Amino acid sequence: MTRTHSPDELTTDDRRQIRLRALLDRRFLLLVGLFIAIVVAGGWLAYEPHVAPATIEDSQPTGTWEEQPTLSHQAEIQRANPVFPVGETLRNQGLYYTRLSPELQGTYTYAYEAPDGELDTTVDVFLVLQSVDDDGNVYWSERERLERDSIEGLQPGQEMQLSFDLNVSDVEPRIEAIESGLGASPGTSEATVVVETTVSGTVNGERISNRHVGEYVLEPTGSTYSVQTNTENVGERTFTETVEIDERYGPLRSYGSLALVVFGLVGIATLGYGRHADLLAVTDDERRLLEAASQREEFDDWISVGRVEEADLEGPRIEIANLEGLVDVAIDSDRRVIEDPQQGAYYVVEGDVYHVYEPADRTPEDDNEIDEDEREAAVGGEQRNEAADSLESKQASRIKMSDGVTDDVSENERRAAASDDVDEGVGDGVLVGGDPPLFDDAGDRPFFENRDSEDSDNSTRDEAAFDELSSIFDDQEAEDYGDERRLEDNLNSNGETDPGVEAVDASDEEPEEND
């Protein structure tokens, strides 16, 4: 059979494509079920973001309450000096001169911000004189109220202002008098104006209550004094309310779920169209080529590409069924497998014998034709064998009848002649001439095996041998009949009967049945 394809014709992409088609065809139902599951999962994930979003509780700010106290101070120039004019007011200075401005004026302003509210506000101003150590421990303390004011229902943005006056030049003498009365001056003396603010009420519908402190810290040094301000515990609060809002989904949940649905539907449609259009089916020819290519890759270490000359193929030929078997032969004989691309076959040459594997492409129609040829050859061989046996039996009978007359041809010679003719005519698969067939090392196959391409030549030779055999028996039959006629003429002329003939005739007659 003519070889039409080669495993080498399959590229890597071809093999991958054939394997993919075979996998898709074999796992068709499983893959369809998988794609259906993907569609269902994608639809379930896409239902909430796009159809019925879930709701969650969230706290949203509705307003902010923030206290805004302000502490300021100033001092007026009361004595003439070369720098400042008399009557000028110095505001929020870090340092004042005690001789020029002994009176310190402080102003405290309170306000707050809120969406709405009403606060009852009370402000107390105290002068605090005390002595403390480095760790803040108080040795002695004196507290004097300077001012007090209150307001009810203070609205957001509304200001409450309170002022006080303090003669700073009197502070140091008072501290000295206290220490003199105590008879000691432990720690560090301090003078502070403390502003205490207390608020209570409703802001933005919620109850509010707070107390915070503002301070004017004085540091008198005799000729000068400094003022520093600060506040503590100033109130600040954010009002919130709980609301239900739609849950927000990220892009992966929103668009990834839709992508799963589309992917599953495309997969189902693709598989369905491929099965309907028969695009997934793998032909027997493709399977054989893929198997041959896989074997070629598997046994690549034992195969060399080369050219096998015709002179190397004149010895006995042994056909191997597959490449694996040929590689085994090469391993056992310590040879290389030669791949001849021009011949389209693989060879292992071992002395005068060569082993060959031809990866021929065979279709079912070719197999049917080969089986029909083999059946016809078998039927023809049986018919020729039956004809030879019939002629041989007739010849033996005639030889027995003419035992005394035809001594020139013996029974053994006729049998030998018939046997030789039959062997020459129907000796398929063995060496011509009656020699015993040669076998390979395993002893189970002859070196000469007729290939499918030689069936027609063998049939022609068989028919020629059969015709020759028939002519030989026809000639022998004519000669035998001539001897019989001569024997009958002799008997008629002598009037005697040959005992051998009578014995033969008597034996041929059927015995009479006894009543």
PDB file of N, CA and C in Angstrom, residues 130-141 187-188 190:
ATOM      1  N   GLN A 130      -0.060  79.895  94.136  1.00  0.00           N
ATOM      2  CA  GLN A 130       0.319  78.625  94.747  1.00  0.00           C
ATOM      3  C   GLN A 130       1.817  78.401  94.583  1.00  0.00           C
ATOM      4  N   SER A 131       2.271  77.400  95.351  1.00  0.00           N
ATOM      5  CA  SER A 131       3.672  76.998  95.264  1.00  0.00           C
ATOM      6  C   SER A 131       3.706  75.495  94.962  1.00  0.00           C
ATOM      7  N   VAL A 132       4.466  75.105  93.956  1.00  0.00           N
ATOM      8  CA  VAL A 132       4.530  73.697  93.519  1.00  0.00           C
ATOM      9  C   VAL A 132       5.976  73.305  93.333  1.00  0.00           C
ATOM     10  N   ASP A 133       6.203  71.993  93.386  1.00  0.00           N
ATOM     11  CA  ASP A 133       7.551  71.500  93.115  1.00  0.00           C
ATOM     12  C   ASP A 133       7.680  71.152  91.641  1.00  0.00           C
ATOM     13  N   ASP A 134       8.802  70.531  91.307  1.00  0.00           N
ATOM     14  CA  ASP A 134       9.061  70.225  89.896  1.00  0.00           C
ATOM     15  C   ASP A 134       8.106  69.161  89.355  1.00  0.00           C
ATOM     16  N   ASP A 135       7.544  68.337  90.243  1.00  0.00           N
ATOM     17  CA  ASP A 135       6.619  67.282  89.792  1.00  0.00           C
ATOM     18  C   ASP A 135       5.172  67.748  89.783  1.00  0.00           C
ATOM     19  N   GLY A 136       4.911  69.011  90.093  1.00  0.00           N
ATOM     20  CA  GLY A 136       3.549  69.533  90.097  1.00  0.00           C
ATOM     21  C   GLY A 136       2.838  69.366  91.412  1.00  0.00           C
ATOM     22  N   ASN A 137       3.520  68.914  92.433  1.00  0.00           N
ATOM     23  CA  ASN A 137       2.897  68.781  93.755  1.00  0.00           C
ATOM     24  C   ASN A 137       2.739  70.178  94.381  1.00  0.00           C
ATOM     25  N   VAL A 138       1.554  70.459  94.964  1.00  0.00           N
ATOM     26  CA  VAL A 138       1.223  71.783  95.502  1.00  0.00           C
ATOM     27  C   VAL A 138       1.604  71.823  96.981  1.00  0.00           C
ATOM     28  N   TYR A 139       2.405  72.865  97.348  1.00  0.00           N
ATOM     29  CA  TYR A 139       2.746  73.062  98.747  1.00  0.00           C
ATOM     30  C   TYR A 139       1.697  73.938  99.448  1.00  0.00           C
ATOM     31  N   TRP A 140       1.311  74.998  98.816  1.00  0.00           N
ATOM     32  CA  TRP A 140       0.261  75.855  99.339  1.00  0.00           C
ATOM     33  C   TRP A 140      -0.469  76.471  98.166  1.00  0.00           C
ATOM     34  N   SER A 141      -1.717  76.930  98.337  1.00  0.00           N
ATOM     35  CA  SER A 141      -2.519  77.497  97.270  1.00  0.00           C
ATOM     36  C   SER A 141      -3.541  78.466  97.865  1.00  0.00           C
ATOM     37  N   GLY A 187       9.356  75.202  97.077  1.00  0.00           N
ATOM     38  CA  GLY A 187       8.906  75.076  95.698  1.00  0.00           C
ATOM     39  C   GLY A 187       9.007  76.353  94.921  1.00  0.00           C
ATOM     40  N   THR A 188       8.188  76.450  93.907  1.00  0.00           N
ATOM     41  CA  THR A 188       8.167  77.587  92.988  1.00  0.00           C
ATOM     42  C   THR A 188       6.801  78.248  93.069  1.00  0.00           C
ATOM     43  N   GLU A 190       3.642  80.444  91.798  1.00  0.00           N
ATOM     44  CA  GLU A 190       2.946  80.635  90.523  1.00  0.00           C
ATOM     45  C   GLU A 190       1.744  81.515  90.748  1.00  0.00           C
TER      46      GLU A 190
END
